[in-house]
Coordinates of C-alpha atoms and ligand atoms in Angstrom, one line a residue:
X1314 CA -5.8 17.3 -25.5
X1315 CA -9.5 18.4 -25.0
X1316 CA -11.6 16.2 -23.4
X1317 CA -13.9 14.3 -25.2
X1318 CA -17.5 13.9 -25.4
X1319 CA -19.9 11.8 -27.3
X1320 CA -23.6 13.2 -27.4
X1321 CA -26.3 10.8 -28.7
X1322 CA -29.3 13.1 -29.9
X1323 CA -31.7 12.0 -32.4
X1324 CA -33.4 16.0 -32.1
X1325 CA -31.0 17.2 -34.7
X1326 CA -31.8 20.9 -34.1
X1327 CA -31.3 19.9 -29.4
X1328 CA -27.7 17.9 -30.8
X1329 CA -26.3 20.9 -32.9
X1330 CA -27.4 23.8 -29.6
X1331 CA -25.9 21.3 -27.4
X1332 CA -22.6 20.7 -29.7
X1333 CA -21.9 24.4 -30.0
X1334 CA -22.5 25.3 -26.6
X1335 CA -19.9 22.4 -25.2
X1336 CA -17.6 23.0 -27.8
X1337 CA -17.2 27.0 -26.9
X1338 CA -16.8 25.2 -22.9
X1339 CA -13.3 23.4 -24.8
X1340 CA -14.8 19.9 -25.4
X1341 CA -14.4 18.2 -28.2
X1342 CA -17.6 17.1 -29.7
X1343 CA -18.7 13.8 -31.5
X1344 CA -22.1 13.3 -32.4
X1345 CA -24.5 10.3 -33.2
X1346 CA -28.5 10.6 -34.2
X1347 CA -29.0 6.8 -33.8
X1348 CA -28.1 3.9 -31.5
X1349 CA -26.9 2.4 -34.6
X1350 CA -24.2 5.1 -35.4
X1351 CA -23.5 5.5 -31.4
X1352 CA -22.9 2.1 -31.3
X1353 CA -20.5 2.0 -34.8
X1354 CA -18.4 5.2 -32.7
X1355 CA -18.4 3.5 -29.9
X1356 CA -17.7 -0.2 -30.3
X1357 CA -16.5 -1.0 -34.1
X1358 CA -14.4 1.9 -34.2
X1359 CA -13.0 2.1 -30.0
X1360 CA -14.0 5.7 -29.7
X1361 CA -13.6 6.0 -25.9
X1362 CA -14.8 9.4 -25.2
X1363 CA -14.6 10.7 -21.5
X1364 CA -18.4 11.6 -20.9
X1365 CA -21.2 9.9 -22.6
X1366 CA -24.5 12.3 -22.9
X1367 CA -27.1 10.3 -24.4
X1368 CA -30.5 10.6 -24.9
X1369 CA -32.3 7.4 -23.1
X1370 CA -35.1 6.3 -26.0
X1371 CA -33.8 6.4 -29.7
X1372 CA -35.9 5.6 -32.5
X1373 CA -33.8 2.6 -33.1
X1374 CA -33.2 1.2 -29.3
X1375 CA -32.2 2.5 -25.7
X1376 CA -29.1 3.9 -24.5
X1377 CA -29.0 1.3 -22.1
X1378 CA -28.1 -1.5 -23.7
X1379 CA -25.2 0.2 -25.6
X1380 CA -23.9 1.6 -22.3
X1381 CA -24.4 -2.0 -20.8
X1382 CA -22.9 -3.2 -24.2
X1383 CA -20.1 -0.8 -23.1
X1384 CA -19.6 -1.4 -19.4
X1385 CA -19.1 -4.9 -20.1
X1386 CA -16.0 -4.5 -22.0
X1387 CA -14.3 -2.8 -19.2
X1388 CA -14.1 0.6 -20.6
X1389 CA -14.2 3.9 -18.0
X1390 CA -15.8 7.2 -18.8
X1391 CA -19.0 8.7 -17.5
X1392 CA -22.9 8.6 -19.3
X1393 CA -25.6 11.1 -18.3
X1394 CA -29.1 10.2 -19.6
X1395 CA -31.8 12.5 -20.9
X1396 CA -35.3 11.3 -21.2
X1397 CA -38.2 12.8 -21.9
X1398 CA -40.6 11.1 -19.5
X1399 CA -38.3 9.7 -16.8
X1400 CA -39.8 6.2 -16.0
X1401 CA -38.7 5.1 -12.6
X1402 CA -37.7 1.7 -13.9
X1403 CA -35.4 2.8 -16.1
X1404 CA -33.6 5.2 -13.8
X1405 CA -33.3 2.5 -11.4
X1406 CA -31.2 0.6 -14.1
X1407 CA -29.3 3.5 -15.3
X1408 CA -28.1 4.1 -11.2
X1409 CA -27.3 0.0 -11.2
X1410 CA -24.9 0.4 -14.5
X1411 CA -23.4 3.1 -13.0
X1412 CA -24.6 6.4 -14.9
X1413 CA -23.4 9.4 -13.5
X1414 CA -26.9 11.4 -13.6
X1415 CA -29.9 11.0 -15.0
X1416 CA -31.9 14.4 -15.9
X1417 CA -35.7 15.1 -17.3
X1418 CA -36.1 16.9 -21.0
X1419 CA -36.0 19.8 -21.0
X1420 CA -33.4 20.4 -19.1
X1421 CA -31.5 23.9 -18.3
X1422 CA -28.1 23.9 -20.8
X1423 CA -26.4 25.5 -17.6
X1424 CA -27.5 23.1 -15.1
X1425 CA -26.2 20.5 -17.7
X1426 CA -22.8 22.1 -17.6
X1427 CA -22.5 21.6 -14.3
X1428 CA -22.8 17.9 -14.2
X1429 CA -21.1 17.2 -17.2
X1430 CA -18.0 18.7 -15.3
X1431 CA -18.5 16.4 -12.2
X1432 CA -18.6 13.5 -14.7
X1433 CA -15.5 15.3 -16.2
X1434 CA -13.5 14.8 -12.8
X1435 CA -14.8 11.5 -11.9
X1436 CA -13.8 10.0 -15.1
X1437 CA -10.5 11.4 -15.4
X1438 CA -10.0 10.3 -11.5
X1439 CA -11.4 6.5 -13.2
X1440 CA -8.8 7.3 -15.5
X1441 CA -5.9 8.5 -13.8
X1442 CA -6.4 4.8 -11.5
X1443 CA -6.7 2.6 -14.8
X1444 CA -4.0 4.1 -16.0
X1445 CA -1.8 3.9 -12.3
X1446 CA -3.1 0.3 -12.1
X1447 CA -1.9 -1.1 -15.8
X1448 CA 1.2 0.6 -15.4
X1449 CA 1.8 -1.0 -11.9
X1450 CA 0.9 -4.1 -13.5
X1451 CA 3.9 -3.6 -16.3
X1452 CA 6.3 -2.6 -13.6
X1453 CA 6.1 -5.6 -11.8
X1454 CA 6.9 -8.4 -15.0
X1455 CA 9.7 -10.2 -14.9
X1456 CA 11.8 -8.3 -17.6
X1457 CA 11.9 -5.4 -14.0
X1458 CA 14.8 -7.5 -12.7
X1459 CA 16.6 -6.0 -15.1
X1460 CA 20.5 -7.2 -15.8
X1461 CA 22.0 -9.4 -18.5
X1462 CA 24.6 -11.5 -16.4
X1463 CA 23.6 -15.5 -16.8
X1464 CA 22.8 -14.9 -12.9
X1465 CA 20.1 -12.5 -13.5
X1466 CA 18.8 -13.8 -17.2
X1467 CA 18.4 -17.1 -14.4
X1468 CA 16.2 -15.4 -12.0
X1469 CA 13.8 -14.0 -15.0
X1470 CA 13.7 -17.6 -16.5
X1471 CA 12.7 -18.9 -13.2
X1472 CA 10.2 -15.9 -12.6
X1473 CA 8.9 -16.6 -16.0
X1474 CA 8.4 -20.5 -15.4
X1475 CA 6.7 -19.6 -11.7
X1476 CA 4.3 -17.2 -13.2
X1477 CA 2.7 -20.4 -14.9
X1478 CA 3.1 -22.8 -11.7
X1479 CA 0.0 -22.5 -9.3
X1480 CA 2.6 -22.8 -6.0
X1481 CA 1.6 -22.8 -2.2
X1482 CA 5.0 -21.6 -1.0
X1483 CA 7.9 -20.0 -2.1
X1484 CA 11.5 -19.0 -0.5
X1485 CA 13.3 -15.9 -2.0
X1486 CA 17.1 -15.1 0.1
X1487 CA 19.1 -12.9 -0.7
X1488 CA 21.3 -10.4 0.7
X1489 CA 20.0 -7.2 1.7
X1490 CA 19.2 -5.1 -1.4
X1491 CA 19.5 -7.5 -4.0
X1492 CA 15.5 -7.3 -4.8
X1493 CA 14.0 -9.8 -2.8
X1494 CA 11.0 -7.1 -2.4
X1495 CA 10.9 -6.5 -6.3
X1496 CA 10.9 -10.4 -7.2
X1497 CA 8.1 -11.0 -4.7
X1498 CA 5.9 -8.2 -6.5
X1499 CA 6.7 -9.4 -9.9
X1500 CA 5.5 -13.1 -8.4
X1501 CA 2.5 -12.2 -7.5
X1502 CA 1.6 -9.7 -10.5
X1503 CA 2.7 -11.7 -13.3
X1504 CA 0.9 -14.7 -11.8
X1505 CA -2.7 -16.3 -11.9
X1506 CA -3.3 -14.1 -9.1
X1507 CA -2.5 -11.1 -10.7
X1508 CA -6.2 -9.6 -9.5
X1509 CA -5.8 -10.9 -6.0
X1510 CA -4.7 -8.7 -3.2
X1511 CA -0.9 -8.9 -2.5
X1512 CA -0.8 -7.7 1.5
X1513 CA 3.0 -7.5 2.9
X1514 CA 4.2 -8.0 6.2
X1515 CA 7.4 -7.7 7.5
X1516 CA 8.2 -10.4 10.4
X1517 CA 10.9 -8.2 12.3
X1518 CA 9.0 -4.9 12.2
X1519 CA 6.4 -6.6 15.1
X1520 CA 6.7 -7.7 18.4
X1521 CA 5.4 -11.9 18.8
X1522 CA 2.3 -11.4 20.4
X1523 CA 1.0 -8.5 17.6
X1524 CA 2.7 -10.2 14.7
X1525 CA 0.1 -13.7 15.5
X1526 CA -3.2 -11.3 15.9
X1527 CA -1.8 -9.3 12.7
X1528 CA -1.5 -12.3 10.7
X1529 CA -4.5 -14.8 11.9
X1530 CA -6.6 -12.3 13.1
X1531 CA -9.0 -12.4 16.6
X1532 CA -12.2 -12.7 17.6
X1533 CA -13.8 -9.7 20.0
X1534 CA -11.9 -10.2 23.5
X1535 CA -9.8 -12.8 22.2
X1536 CA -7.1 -10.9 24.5
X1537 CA -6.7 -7.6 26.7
X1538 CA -7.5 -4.8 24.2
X1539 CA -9.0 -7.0 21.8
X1540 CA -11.6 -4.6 20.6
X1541 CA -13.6 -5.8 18.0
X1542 CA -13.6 -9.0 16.0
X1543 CA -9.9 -8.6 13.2
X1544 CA -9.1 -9.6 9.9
X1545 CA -5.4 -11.0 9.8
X1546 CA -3.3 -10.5 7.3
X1547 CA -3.9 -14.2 6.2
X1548 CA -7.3 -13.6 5.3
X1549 CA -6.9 -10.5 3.9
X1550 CA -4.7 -12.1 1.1
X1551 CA -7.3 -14.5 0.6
X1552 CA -7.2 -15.4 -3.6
X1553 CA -4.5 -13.2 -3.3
X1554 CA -0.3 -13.7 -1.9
X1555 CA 0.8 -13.2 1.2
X1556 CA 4.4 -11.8 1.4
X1557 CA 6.5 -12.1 4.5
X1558 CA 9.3 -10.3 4.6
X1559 CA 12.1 -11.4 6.9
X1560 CA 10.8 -14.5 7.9
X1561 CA 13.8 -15.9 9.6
X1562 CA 12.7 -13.4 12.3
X1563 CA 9.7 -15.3 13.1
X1564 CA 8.9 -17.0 16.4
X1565 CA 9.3 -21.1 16.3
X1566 CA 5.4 -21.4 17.4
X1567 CA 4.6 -19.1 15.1
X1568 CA 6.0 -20.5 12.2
X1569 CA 4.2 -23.9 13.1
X1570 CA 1.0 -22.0 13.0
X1571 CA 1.5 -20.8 9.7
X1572 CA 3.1 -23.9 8.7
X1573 CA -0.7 -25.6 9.6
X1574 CA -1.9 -22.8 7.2
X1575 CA -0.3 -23.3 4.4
X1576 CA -0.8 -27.1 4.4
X1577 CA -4.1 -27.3 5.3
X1578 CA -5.4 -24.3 4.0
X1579 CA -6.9 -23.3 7.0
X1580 CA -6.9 -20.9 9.9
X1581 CA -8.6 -19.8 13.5
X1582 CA -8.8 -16.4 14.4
X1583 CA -7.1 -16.0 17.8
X1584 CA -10.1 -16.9 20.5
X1585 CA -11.8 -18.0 17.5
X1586 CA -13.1 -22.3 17.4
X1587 CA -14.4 -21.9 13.7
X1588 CA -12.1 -23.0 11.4
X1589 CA -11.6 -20.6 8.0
X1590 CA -11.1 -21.7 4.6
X1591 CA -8.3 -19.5 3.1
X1592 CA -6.3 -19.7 -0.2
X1593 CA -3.1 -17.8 -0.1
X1594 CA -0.1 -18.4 -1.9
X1595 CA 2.9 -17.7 0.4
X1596 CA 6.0 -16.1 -0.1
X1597 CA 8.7 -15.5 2.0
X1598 CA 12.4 -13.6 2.5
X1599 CA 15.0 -13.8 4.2
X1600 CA 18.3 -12.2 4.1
X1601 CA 19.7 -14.4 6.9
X1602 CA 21.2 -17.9 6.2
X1603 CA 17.8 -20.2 7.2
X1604 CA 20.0 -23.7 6.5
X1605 CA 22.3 -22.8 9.6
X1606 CA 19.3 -21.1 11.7
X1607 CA 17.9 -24.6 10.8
X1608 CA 20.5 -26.4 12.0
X1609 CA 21.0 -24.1 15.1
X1610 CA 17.2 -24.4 15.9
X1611 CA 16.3 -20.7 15.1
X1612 CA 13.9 -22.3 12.3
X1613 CA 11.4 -25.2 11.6
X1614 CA 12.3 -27.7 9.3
X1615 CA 9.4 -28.8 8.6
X1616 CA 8.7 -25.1 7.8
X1617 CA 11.7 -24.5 5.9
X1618 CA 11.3 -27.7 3.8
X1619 CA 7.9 -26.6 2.8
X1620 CA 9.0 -23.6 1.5
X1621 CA 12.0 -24.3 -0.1
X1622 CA 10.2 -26.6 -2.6
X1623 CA 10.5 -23.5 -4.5
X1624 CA 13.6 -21.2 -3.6
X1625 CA 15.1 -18.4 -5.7
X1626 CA 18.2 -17.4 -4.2
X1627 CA 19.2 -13.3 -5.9
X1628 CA 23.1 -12.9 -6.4
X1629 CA 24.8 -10.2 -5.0
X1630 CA 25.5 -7.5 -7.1
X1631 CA 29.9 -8.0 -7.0
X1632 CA 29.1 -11.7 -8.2
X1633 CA 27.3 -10.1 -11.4
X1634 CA 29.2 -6.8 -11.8
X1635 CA 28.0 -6.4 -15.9
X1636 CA 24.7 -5.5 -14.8
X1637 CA 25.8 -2.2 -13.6
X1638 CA 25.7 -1.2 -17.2
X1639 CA 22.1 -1.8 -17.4
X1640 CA 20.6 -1.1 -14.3
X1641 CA 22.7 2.6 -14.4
X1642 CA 20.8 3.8 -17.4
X1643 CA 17.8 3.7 -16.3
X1644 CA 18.0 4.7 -12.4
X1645 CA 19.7 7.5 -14.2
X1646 CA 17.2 8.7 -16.4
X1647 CA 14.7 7.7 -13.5
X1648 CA 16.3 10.6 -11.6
X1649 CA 16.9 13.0 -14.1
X1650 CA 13.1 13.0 -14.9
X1651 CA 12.2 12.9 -10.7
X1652 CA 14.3 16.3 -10.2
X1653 CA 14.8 18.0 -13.3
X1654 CA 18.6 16.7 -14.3
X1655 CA 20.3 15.9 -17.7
X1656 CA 22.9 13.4 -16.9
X1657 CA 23.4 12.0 -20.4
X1658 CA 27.0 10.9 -20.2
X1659 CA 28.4 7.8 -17.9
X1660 CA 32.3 7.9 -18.2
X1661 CA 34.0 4.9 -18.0
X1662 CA 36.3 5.7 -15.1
X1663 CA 32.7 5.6 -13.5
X1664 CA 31.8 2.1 -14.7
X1665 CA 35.9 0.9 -13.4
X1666 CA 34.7 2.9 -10.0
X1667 CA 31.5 1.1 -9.4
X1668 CA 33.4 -2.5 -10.5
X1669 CA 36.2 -2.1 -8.0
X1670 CA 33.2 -1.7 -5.2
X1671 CA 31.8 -4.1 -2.8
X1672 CA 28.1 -3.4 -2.9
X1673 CA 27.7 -5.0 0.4
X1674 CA 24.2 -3.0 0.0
X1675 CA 24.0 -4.6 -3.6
X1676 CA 20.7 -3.1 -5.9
X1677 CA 19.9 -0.5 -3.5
X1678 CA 23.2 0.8 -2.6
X1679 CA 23.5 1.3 -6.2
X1680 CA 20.3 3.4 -6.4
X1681 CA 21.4 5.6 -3.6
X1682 CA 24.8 6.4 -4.8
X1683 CA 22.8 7.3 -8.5
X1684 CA 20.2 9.2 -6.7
X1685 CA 22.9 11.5 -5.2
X1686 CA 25.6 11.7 -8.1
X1687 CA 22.3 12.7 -10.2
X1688 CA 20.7 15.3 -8.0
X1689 CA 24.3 16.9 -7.1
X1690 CA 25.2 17.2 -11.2
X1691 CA 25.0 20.4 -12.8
X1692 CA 25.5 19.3 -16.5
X1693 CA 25.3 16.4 -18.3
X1694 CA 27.8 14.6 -17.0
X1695 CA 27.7 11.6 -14.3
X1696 CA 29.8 13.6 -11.2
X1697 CA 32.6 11.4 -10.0
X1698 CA 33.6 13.6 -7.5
X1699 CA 29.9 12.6 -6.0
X1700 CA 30.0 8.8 -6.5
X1701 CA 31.2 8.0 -2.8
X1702 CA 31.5 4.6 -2.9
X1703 CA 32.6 3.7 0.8
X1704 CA 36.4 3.7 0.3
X1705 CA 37.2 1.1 3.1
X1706 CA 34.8 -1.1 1.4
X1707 CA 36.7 -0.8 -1.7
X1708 CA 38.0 -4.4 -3.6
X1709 CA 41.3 -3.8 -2.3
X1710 CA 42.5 -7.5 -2.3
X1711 CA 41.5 -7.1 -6.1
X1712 CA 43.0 -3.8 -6.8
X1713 CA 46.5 -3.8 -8.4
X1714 CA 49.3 -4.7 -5.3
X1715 CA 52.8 -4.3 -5.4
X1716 CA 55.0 -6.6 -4.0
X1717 CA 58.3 -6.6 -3.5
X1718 CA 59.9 -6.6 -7.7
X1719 CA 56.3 -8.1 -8.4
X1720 CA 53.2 -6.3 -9.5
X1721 CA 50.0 -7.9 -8.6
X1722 CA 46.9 -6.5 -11.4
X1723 CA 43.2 -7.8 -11.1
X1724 CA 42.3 -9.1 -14.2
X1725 CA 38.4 -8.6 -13.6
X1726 CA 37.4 -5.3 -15.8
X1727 CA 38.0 -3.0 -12.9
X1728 CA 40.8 -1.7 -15.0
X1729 CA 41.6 -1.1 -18.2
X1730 CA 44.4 -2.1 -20.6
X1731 CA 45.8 1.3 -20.8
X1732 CA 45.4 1.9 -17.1
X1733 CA 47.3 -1.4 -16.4
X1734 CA 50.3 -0.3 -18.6
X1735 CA 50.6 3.3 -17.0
X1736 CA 50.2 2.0 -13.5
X1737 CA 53.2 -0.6 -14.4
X1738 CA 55.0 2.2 -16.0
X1739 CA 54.7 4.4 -13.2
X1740 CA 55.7 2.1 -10.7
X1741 CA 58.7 1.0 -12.1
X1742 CA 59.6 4.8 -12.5
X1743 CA 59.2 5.0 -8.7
X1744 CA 61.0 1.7 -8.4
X1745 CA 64.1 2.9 -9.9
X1746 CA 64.3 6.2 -8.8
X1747 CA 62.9 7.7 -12.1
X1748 CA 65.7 6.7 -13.8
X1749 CA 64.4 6.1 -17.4
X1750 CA 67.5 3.7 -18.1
X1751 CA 67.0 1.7 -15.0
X1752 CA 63.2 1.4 -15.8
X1753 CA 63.8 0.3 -19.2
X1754 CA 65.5 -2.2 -18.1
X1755 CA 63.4 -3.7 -15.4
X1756 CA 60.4 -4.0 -18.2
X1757 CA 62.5 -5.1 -21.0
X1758 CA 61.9 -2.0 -23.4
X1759 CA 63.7 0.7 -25.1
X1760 CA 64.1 4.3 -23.9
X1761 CA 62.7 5.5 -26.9
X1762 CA 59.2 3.5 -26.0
X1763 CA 59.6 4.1 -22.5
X1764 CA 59.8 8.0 -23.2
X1765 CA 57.6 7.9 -25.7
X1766 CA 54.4 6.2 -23.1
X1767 CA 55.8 8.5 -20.5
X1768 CA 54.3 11.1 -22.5
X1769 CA 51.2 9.2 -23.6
X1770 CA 49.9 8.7 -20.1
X1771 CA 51.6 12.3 -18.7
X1772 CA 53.3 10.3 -15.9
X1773 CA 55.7 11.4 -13.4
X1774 CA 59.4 11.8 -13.9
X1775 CA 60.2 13.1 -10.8
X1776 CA 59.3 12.6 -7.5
X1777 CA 56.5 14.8 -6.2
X1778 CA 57.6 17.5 -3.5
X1779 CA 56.8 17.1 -0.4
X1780 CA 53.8 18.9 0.6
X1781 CA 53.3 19.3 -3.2
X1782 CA 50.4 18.2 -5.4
X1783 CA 51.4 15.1 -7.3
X1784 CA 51.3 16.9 -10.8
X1785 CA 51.6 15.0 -13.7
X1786 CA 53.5 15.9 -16.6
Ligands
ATP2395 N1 17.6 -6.7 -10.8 C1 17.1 -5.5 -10.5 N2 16.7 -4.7 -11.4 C2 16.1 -3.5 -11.2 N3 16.0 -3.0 -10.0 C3 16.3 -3.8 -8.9 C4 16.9 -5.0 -9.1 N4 17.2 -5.6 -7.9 C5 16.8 -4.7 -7.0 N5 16.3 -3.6 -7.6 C6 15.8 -2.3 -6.9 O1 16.7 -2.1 -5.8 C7 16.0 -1.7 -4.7 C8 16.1 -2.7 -3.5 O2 15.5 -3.9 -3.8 P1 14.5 -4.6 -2.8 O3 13.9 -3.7 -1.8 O4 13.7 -5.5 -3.5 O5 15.7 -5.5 -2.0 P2 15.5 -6.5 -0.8 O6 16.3 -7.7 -1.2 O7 14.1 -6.7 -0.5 O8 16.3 -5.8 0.4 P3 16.2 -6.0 2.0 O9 16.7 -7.4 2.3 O10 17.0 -4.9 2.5 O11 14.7 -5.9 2.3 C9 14.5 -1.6 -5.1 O12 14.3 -0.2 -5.5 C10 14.4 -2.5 -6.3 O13 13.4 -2.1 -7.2
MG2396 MG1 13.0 -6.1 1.2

């Protein structure tokens, strides 16, 4: 799409050179002769055109105030001004709303071109950030924790009812990868403090002594190497949320520190007396089981009571195995758009596969094991052969058992009906020495059936050579 440009004029004979001349450049060009009809374009009718050239003094008003007008309702896009006798005051208030230039009639139609392309990049940069920034903001709702098992429809309700609650502090656990990082984001953007900073921290990655400057900050030689006067992460997130990741890693001194911050509201900079106002809503993670580090004495209680007035625990991804068949979809179509792939097709061998599984890396196991399948396919269809699911790590206590005359089948979706009947069938074949009499008999059928499902599911009526492929026939 051409980029667009409005050009308020009231010379008719100036707006019609200047229409023809940017339109041959590959803009497309809407004109107005009067504040009034600029103003119609502009505001009654949401034309939001990407450079604004406008003559300053119309016989009906000043630019100004419709760019002002403008401004105020959020909207991006760049205005150069054209006046005829440049009064200082008024360029001074053009440069405090923001114009992009201001330029003296007549001006050169070249010279003109020029800027109009800076205020071409600058606004499409504006743009481009708007754009990144709204759909950041969409990203991070609650509907992102995507999965329809009551476990997960839980954790959106709650996120849902704790977007409305102004809290102080807030626990999320969770095994590793089960999107204690995501539910944090969606926390703080779907919240009252949505326009607030959101700064991160993660409480393992530093060592004691850094993580306390990082997160209250320090005066100027508060310590060896203090340079000059720091920020911590606390103030930073001022109006904002402050998330700390892995906070069962956190030293016991420590956490009474912060503890005194989120209570009181307060905070010193290390080597700092004055006392700082701060309002930060806190929340924390933890993969580790706090109640027993409580108990042991790895963790406050005081601590852990304050932040557990609020506490989402995330299920692991084996406890809530239905949501495979929505979160697949669309880390697969995620992929396929990041290199190039058309995976359309998700057998259902795959969806047994990924059942069977322990996920003991839950969520983001599940996006690495996509990510590969996906970049290693070469047509449409979802590569088995590159799912690797760790086999050792495989449900093997719920896979189907034999034992002894007794067969042992999970009855949790990892198979299916007809897979349950062949595997029965088969076994009893082996049992009996593939003697199709014998089998019948040990499950109570005719031969006729027996031979006819032997050919259904193309099992074995022999046993496979040694050394040989198991071929089924
Ligand atoms: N319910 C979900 N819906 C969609 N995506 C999810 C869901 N849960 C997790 N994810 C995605 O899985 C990945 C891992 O999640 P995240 O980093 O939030 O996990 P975590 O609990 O913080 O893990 P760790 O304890 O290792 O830090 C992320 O890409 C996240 O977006
Ligand atoms: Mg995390």
């Amino acid at each position: 799409m051409a980029d667009s440009l409005l050009i308020i004029e009231d010379e008719k004979l100036l707006a019609a050179e200047l229409a023809r001349y940017f339109r041959k450049q590959g803009w497309e060009v809407e004109l107005a002769d009067s504040m009034d009809q600029a103003r119609r374009k502009l505001v009654e009718q949401g034309f939001d055109p990407l450079v604004t050239l406008a003559d300053m003094t119309l016989p009906d008003g000043n630019s100004l105030d419709l760019m002002e007008t403008v401004r105020q309702q959020g909207r991006t896009g760049e205005w150069i001004l054209l006046t005829g006798y440049g009064g200082v005051p008024e360029s001074v208030r053009a440069l405090r709303l923001g114009a992009y230039d201001f330029l003296e009639k007549p001006c050169n139609i070249d010279r003109l071109g020029t800027v109009l392309n800076g205020a071409r990049r600058s606004a499409r940069a504006q743009r481009q950030l708007r754009d990144q920034r709204e759909a950041g903001g969409r990203r991070y709702l609650p509907e992102a924790f995507v999965g329809r098992s009551e476990a997960a429809q839980e954790v959106r309700r709650l996120l849902i009812r704790l977007a409305e609650v102004p809290f102080s502090a807030l626990i999320i656990t969770g095994e590793t990868g089960t999107g204690k990082g995501l539910v944090a984001r969606i926390l703080h953007h779907s919240g009252s403090r949505a326009d607030g900073p959101m700064i991160e921290v993660n409480c393992a990655a530093l060592p004691r002594n850094l993580l306390e400057s990082e997160l209250f900050g320090h005066e100027a030689g508060a310590f060896t190497g203090a340079k000059g006067r720091h920020r911590g992460y606390l103030e930073q997130a001022d109006g904002g949320t402050l998330f700390l990741d892995e906070i069962g890693e956190m030293d016991l001194d420590l956490q009474a520190k912060l503890l005194t911050a989120i209570e009181d509201r307060i905070l010193r900079r290390l080597g700092g007396e004055k006392p700082l106002k701060v309002d930060v809503q806190v929340v924390a993670a933890s993969n580790r089981d706090l109640e027993r580090q409580v108990r042991e004495g790895g963790f406050r209680s005081d601590l852990y009571h304050r932040l557990s007035v609020f506490r989402l625990d995330l299920p692991a991804l084996r406890d809530r195995l239905d949501d495979l068949e929505d979160l697949l979809p669309p880390m697969v179509a995620e992929f396929n758009a990041a290199a190039g792939r058309h995976v359309k097709v998700v057998s259902d061998q795959i969806y047994r596969k990924m059942r069977r599984y322990e996920w003991p890396g839950n969520v983001r196991e599940l996006r690495n094991a996509v990510e590969r399948a996906v970049l290693l396919a070469d047509g449409d269809v979802f590569p088995e052969h590159w799912l690797q699911l760790g086999d050792a790590l495989s449900r093997a206590s719920s896979g189907p058992e034999i034992d002894g005359n007794r067969l042992i089948i999970p009855l949790d979706g990892s198979m299916a009906l007809d897979e349950m009947d062949s595997y029965i069938i088969q076994t009893a074949l082996e049992k009996t020495g593939y003697n199709v009499t014998a089998c019948a008999r040990a499950l109570g059928t005719t031969r006729e059936t027996l031979r006819y499902r032997i050919q259904k599911y193309k099992l074995r009526t022999a046993a496979p050579e040694p050394g040989s492929q198991a071929v089924a026939q």
